[in-house]
Coordinates of C-alpha atoms in Angstrom, one line a residue:
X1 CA 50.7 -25.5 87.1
X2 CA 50.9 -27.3 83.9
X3 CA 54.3 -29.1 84.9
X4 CA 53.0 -29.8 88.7
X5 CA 50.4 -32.1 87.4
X6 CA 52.3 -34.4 84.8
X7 CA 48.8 -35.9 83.7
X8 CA 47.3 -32.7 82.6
X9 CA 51.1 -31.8 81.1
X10 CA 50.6 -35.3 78.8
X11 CA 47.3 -34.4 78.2
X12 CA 47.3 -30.8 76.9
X13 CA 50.6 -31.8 74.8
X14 CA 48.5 -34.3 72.6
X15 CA 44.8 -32.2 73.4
X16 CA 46.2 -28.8 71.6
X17 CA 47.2 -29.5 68.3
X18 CA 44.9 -32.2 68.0
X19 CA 42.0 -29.6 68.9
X20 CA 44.0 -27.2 66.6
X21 CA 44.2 -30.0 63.8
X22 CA 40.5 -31.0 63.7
X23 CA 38.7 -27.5 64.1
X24 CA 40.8 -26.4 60.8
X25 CA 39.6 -29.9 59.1
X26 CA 36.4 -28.8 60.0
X27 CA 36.4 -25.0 59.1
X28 CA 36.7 -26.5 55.5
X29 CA 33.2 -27.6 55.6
X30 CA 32.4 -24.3 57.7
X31 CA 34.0 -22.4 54.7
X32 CA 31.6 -24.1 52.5
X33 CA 28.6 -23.6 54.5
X34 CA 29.4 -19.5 54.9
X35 CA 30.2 -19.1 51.5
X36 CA 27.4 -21.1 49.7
X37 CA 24.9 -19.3 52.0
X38 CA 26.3 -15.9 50.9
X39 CA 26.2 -17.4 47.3
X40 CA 22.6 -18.9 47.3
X41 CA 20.0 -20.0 49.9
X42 CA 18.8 -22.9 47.8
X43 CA 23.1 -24.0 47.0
X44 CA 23.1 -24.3 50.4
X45 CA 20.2 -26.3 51.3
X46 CA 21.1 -28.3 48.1
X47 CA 24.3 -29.2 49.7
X48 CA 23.1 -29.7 53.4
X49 CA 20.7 -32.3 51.5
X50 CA 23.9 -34.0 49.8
X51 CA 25.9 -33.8 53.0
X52 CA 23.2 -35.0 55.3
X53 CA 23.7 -38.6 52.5
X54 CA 27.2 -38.7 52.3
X55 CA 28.4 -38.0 56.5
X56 CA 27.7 -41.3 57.5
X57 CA 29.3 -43.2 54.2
X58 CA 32.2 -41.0 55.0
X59 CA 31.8 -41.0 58.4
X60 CA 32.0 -45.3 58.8
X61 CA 35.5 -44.8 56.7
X62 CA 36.8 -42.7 59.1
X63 CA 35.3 -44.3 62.1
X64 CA 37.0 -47.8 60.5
X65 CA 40.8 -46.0 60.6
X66 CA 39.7 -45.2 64.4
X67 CA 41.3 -49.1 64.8
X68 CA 44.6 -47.4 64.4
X69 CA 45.0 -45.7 67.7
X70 CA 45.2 -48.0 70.2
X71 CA 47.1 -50.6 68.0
X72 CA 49.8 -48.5 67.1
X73 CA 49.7 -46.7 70.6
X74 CA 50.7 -49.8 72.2
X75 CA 52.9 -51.1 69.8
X76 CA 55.0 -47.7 69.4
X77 CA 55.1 -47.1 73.6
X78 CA 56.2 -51.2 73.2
X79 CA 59.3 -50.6 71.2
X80 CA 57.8 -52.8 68.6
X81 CA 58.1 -50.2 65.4
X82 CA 57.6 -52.6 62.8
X83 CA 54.2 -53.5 63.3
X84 CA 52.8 -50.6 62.4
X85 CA 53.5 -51.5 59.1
X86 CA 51.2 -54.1 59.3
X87 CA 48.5 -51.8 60.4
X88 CA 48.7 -48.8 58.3
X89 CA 49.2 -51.6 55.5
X90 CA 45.5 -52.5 56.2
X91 CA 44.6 -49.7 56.6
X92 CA 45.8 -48.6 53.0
X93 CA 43.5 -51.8 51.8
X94 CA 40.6 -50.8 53.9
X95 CA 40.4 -47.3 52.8
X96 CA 40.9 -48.3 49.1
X97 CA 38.3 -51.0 49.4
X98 CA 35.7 -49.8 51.3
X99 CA 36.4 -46.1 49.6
X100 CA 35.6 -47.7 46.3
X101 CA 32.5 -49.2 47.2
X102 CA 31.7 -45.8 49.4
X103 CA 31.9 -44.2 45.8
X104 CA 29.7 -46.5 44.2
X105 CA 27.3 -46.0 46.7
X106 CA 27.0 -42.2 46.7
X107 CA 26.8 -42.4 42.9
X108 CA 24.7 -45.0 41.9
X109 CA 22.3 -45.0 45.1
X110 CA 22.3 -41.9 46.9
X111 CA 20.9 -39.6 44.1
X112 CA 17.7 -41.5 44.7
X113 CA 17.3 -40.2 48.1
X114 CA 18.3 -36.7 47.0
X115 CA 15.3 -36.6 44.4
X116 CA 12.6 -38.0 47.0
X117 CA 13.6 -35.6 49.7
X118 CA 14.2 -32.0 48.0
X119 CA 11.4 -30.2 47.0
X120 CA 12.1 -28.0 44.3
X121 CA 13.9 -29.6 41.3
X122 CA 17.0 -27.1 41.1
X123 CA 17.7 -28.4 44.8
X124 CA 17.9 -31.9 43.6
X125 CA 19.8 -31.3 40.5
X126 CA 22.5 -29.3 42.9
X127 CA 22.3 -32.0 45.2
X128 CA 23.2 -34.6 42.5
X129 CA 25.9 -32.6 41.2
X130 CA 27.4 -32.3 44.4
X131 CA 27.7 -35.9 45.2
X132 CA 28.7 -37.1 41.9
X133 CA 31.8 -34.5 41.6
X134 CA 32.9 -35.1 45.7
X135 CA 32.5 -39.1 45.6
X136 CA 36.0 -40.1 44.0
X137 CA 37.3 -38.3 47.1
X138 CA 35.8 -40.7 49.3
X139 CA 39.0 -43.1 49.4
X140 CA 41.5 -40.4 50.1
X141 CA 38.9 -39.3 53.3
X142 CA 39.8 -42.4 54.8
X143 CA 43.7 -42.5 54.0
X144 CA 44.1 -39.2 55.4
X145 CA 42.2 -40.2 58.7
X146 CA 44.8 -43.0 58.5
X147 CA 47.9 -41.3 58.2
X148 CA 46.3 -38.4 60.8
X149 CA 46.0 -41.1 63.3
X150 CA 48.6 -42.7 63.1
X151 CA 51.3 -39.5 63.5
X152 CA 48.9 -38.5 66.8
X153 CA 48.9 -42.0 68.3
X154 CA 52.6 -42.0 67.6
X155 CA 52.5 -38.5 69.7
X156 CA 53.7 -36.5 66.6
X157 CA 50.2 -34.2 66.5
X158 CA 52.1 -31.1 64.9
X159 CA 52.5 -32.1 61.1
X160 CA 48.9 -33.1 60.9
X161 CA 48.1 -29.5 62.5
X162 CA 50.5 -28.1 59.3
X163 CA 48.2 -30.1 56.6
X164 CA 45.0 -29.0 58.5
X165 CA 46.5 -25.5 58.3
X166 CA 47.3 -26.1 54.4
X167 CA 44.4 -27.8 53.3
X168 CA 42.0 -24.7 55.0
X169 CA 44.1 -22.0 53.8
X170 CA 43.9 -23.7 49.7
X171 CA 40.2 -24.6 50.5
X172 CA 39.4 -21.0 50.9
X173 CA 40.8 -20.2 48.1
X174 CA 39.6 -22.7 46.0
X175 CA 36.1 -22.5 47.2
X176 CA 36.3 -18.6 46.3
X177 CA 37.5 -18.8 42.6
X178 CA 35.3 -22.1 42.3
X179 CA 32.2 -21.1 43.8
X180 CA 31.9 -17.1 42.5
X181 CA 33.7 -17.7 39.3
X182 CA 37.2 -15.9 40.3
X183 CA 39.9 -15.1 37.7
X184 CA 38.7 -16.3 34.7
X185 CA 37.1 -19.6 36.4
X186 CA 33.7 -20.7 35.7
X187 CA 31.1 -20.0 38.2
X188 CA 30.0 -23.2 39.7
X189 CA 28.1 -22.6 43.2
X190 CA 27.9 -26.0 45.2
X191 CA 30.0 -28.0 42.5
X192 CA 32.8 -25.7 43.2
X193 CA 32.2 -26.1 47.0
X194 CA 32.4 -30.4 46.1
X195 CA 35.4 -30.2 43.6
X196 CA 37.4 -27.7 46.4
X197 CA 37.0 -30.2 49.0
X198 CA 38.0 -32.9 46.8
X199 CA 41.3 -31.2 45.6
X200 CA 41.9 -30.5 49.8
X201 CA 41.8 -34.4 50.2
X202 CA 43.9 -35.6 47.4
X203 CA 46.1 -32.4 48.5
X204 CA 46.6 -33.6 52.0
X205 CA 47.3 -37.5 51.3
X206 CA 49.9 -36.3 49.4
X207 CA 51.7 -34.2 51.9
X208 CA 51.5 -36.7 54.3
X209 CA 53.2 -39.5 52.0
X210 CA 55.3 -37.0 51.0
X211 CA 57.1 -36.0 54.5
X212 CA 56.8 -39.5 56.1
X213 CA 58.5 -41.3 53.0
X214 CA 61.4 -38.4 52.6
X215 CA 61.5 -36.0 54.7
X216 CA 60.4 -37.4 58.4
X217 CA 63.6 -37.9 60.7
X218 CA 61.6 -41.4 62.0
X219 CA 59.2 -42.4 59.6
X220 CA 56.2 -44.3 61.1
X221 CA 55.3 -46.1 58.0
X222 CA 57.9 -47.0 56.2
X223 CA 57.2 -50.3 54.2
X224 CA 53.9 -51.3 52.4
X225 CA 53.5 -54.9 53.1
X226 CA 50.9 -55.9 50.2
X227 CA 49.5 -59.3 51.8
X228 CA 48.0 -57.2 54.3
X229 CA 46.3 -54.9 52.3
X230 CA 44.4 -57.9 51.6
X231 CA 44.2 -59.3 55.2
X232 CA 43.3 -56.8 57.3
X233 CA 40.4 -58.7 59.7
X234 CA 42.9 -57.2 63.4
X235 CA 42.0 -53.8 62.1
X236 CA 38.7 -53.8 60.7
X237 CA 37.7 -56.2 64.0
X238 CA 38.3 -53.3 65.9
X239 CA 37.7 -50.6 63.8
X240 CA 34.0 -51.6 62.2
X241 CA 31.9 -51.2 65.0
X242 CA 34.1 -48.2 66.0
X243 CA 33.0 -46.6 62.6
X244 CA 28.9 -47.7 62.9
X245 CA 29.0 -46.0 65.9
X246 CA 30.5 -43.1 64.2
X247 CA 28.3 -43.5 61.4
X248 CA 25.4 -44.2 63.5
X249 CA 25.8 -40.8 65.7
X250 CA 26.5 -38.9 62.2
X251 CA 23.4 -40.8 60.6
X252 CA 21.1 -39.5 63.3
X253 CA 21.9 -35.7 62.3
X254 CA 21.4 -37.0 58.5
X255 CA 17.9 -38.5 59.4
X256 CA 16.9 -35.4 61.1
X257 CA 17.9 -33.5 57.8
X258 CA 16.0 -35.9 56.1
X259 CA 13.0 -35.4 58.1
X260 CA 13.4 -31.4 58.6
X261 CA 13.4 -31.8 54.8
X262 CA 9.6 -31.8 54.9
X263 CA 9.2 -28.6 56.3
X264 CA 10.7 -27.0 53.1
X265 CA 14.0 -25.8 51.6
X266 CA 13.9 -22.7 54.4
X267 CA 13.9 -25.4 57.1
X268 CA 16.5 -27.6 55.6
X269 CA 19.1 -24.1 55.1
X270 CA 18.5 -23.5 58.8
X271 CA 19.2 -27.2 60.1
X272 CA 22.6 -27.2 58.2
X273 CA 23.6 -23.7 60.2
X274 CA 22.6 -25.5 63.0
X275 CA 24.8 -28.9 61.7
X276 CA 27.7 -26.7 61.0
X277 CA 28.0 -24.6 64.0
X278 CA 27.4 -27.7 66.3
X279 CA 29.8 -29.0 64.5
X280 CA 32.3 -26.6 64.9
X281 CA 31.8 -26.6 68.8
X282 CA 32.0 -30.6 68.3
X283 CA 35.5 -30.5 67.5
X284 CA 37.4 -29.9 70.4
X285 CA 35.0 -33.1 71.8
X286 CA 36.3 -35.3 69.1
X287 CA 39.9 -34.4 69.9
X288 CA 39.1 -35.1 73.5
X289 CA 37.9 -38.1 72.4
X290 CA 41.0 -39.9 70.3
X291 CA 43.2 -38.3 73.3
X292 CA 41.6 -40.1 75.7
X293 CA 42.1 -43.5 73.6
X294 CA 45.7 -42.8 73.4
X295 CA 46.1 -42.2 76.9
X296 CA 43.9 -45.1 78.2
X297 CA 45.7 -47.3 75.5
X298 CA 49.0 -45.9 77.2
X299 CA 48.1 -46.3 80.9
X300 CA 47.0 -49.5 80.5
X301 CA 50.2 -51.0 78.8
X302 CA 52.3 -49.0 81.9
X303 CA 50.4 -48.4 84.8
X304 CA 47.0 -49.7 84.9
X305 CA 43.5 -48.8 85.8
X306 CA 44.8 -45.9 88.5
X307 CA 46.1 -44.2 85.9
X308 CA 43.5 -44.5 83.3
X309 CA 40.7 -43.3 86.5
X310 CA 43.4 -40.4 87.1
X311 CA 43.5 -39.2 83.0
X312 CA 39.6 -39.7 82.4
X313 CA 39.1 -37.3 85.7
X314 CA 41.3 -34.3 83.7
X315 CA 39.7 -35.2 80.5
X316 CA 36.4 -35.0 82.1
X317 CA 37.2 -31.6 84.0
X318 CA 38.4 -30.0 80.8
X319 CA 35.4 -31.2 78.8
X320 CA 33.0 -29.6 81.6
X321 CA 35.0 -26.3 81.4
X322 CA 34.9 -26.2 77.7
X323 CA 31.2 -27.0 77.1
X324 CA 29.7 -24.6 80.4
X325 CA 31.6 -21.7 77.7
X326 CA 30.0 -23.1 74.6
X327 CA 26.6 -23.0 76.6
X328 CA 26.9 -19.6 77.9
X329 CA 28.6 -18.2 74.6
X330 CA 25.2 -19.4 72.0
X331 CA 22.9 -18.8 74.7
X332 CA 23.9 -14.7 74.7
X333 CA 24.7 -14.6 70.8
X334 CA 22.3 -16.9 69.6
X335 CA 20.5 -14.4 67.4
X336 CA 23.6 -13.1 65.9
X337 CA 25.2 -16.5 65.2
X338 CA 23.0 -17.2 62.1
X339 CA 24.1 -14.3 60.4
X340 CA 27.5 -15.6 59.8
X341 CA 26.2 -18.3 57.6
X342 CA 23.5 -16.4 55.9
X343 CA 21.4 -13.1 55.1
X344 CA 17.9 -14.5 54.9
X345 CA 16.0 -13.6 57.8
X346 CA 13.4 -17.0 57.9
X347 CA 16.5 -18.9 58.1
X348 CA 18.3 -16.8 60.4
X349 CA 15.4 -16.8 62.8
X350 CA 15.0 -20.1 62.6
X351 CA 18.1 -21.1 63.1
X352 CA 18.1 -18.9 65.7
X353 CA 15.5 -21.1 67.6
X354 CA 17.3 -24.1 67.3
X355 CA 20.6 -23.0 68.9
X356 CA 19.2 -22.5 72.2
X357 CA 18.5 -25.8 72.3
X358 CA 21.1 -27.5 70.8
X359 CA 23.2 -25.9 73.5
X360 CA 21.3 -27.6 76.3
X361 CA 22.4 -31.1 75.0
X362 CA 26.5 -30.2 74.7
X363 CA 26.7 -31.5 78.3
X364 CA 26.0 -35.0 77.7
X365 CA 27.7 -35.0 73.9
X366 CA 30.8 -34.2 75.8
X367 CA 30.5 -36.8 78.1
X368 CA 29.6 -39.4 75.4
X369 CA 32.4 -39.0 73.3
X370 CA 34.8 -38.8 76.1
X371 CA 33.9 -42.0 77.5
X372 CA 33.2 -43.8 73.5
X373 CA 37.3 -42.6 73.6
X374 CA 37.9 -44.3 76.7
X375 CA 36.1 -47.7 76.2
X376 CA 38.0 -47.2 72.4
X377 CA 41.1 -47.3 74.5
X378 CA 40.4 -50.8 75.8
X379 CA 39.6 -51.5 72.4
X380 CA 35.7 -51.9 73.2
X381 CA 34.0 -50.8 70.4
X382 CA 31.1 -52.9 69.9
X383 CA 29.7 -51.7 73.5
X384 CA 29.8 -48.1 72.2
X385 CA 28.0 -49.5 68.7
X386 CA 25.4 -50.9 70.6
X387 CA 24.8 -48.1 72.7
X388 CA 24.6 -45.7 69.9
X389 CA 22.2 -47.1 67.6
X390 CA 20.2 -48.2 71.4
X391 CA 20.3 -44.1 72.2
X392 CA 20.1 -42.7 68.8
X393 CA 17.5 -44.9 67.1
X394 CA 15.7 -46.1 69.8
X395 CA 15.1 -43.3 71.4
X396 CA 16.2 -40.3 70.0
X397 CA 14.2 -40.3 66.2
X398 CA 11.0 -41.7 67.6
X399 CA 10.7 -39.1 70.5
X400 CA 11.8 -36.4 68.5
X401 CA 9.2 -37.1 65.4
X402 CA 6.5 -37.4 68.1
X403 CA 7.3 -34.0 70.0
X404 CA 7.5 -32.6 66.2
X405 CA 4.2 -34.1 64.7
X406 CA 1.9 -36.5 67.4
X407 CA 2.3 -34.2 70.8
X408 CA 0.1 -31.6 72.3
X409 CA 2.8 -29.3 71.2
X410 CA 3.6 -30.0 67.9
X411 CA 2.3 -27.0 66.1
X412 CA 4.2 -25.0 68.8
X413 CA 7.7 -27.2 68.9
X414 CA 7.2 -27.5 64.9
X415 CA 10.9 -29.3 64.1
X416 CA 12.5 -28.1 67.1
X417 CA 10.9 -31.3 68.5
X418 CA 13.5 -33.1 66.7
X419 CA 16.4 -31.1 68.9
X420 CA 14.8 -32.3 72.1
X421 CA 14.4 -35.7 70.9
X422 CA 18.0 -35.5 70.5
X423 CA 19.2 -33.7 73.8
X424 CA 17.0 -37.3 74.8
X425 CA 18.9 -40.1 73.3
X426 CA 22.2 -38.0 73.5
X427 CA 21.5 -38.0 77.8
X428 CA 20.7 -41.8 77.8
X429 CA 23.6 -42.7 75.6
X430 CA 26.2 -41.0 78.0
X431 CA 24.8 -42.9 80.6
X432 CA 25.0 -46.0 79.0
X433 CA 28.7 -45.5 78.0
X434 CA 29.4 -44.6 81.5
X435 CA 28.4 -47.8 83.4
X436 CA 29.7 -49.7 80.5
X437 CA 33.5 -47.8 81.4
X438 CA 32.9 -48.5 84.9
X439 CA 32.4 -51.5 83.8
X440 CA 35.5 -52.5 82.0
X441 CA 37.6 -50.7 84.5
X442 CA 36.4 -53.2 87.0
X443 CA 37.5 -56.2 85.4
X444 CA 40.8 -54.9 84.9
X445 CA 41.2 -53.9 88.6
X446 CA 44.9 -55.1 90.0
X447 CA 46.0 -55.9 86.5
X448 CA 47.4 -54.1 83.6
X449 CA 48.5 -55.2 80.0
X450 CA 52.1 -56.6 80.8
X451 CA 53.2 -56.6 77.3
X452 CA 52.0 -54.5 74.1
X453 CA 52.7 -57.6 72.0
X454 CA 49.2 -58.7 72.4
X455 CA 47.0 -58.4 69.4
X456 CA 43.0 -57.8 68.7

């Protein structure tokens, strides 16, 4: 069937590994989550506190590198090779930069937050430790998301899936002689989880400098060109409201942390279960996502808006299959889910709750990020920035802190109000991203992008 429909064949070619590649990325933090909650209740909730602070500094680095995709994609499918020295040259500058002063940020400023929002002072002092040992990392998140885009834009997805593969395999085993104090080690609970996941990073930028500069048949970036590490305004123009609206849809999950905090420690151990395993499930959405930019970056420089409509239809049709299994999966197994991240019951039953309705609002995250991709692929990424902080801040917080606290069924809803208010703003954001694609696609219609030598 596969090699009937060429369109789902270029598709699934680039969706697999790329799936493969970002679900073992993420099973890092899921190895984290399962084995802190094993190790302590209150490690973990000290480190959902520090995560919920760090995802969306991290998150706005990664988002920037985002840029990458439909440059090089154009450029590469153009025949034009050497200008994606000029990007991944910025981005080397952006990610040092902007990682720096990421760094300083989680060090000198986010502490702060940590001590207002836990409640008990171990939680805060965990929380602390965990940012101040995990911030130096910060630069080397955003070079790997680099170099990761940049091999998958150029249609070369397996190597990535290797490091993924690597970096989970030695994060599992760092996090078990880190965490429990293994062979000799000292014990270290959530700063081994931070210094494991540190090591992974440094690890993985290392590996893919290593093969690309020596051991890659074609490298893709061969040259550092050091004026534009400096000048990097084509990337960051189309990167920086690609990573607020990263940061702003990772943010939202952060603020809800921030306000679940005030329900206690308990409460704060069962929204990062819920976090993780979403997560988890998010993946394959993500991947969905950064193929469809490719492939709408693609079409347009060779065929036009008939074949972006005809790739965003497959996308769309896969993302519907995949989520209608997610739903019907945590809606049966909902109760036993929990149990994989922890033993306490109060969190486990809480938890528990929560699941059944985060599953209800999969259906419009899918469509959301597939169409974020898509308008990323006509390199319209202040729309989706917009939209997201429109959807998410607008709607989503406000509705969600009034079904939890102000509504006739707040002592009933209790923070679960904060899940609908999401499903909310999550529903009205697809929307928006929709007509927004329909759109752009209209003022393309009849025309395509003759030649990738035009620049942002």
């Amino acid at each position: 069937m596969v090699k009937r429909f060429p369109v789902l064949r270029e598709i699934l070619h680039l969706l697999f590994p790329m799936v493969l590649t970002m679900t073992l990325e993420l099973s890092i933090s899921v190895v984290d989550t399962i084995m802190l909650g094993h190790y302590s209740a209150l490690h973990l909730a000290a480190v959902g506190l520090a995560s919920s602070l760090w995802l969306p500094v991290g998150c706005f680095l990664i988002g920037v590198t985002f840029g990458i995709t439909p440059l090089v994609t154009r450029h590469l499918h153009g025949r034009q090779p050497k200008l994606v020295n000029l990007y991944m040259s910025q981005a080397v500058g952006l990610s040092v930069g902007l990682g720096v002063l990421a760094s300083l940020i989680v060090v000198l400023l986010l502490p702060h937050f940590a001590a207002l929002m836990a409640t008990e002072e171990e939680t805060r002092q965990v929380s602390v430790s965990y940012l101040y040992i995990f911030a130096p990392a910060l630069p080397m998140l955003a070079l790997m998301t680099a170099y990761k885009n940049l091999f998958e834009a150029a249609g070369r997805p397996g190597f990535p899936l290797f490091v993924a593969s690597f970096g989970l395999v030695l994060n599992i085993l760092f996090n078990y002689v880190l965490i429990f104090g293994k062979f000799g080690f000292p014990e270290l609970g959530a700063k081994g989880a931070a210094l494991a996941s540190a090591l992974s990073l440094y690890l993985a930028v290392s590996l893919f400098f290593v093969y690309d500069r020596f051991f890659n048949k074609s490298p893709l970036f061969t040259r550092l060109v050091w004026r534009y590490t400096r000048k990097f305004s084509i990337l960051l123009n189309v990167g920086a409201p690609a990573g607020f609206a990263f940061a702003f849809e990772v943010g939202l999950f952060s603020s809800m942390t921030w306000l679940i905090s005030s329900f206690g420690d308990l409460a704060l151990g069962g929204g990062q279960i819920v976090m993780s395993y979403t997560s988890f499930l998010f993946t394959p959405m993500m991947a969905m996502s950064a193929v469809t930019a490719i492939v709408v970056a693609k079409a347009m420089s060779k065929e036009g808006v008939d074949g972006v409509r005809k790739r965003i239809r497959v996308i769309v049709l896969l993302g519907l299959s995949y989520v209608s299994m997610c739903f019907i999966i945590t809606q049966v197994f909902h109760n036993q889910i929990p149990y994989i991240y922890s033993n306490n019951a109060e969190v486990v039953a809480l938890a528990a709750s929560i699941l059944l309705i985060s599953s209800c609002y999969q259906f419009p995250d899918m469509l959301q990020t597939v169409f974020t991709g898509a308008l990323r692929g006509f390199r319209d990424t202040r729309s989706s920035m917009i939209a997201f902080a429109v959807s998410l801040f607008g709607l989503s917080i406000p509705f969600g802190f009034w079904l939890s606290h102000y509504s006739p069924w707040a002592e009933t809803l209790s923070l679960r109000g904060f899940y609908i208010g999401l499903g909310a703003g999550l529903t009205l954001l697809a929307t928006i991203l929709i007509l927004r694609f329909r759109i752009v696609v209209a003022r393309y219609e009849g025309k395509r992008i003759a030649s990738p030598r035009e620049v942002a």
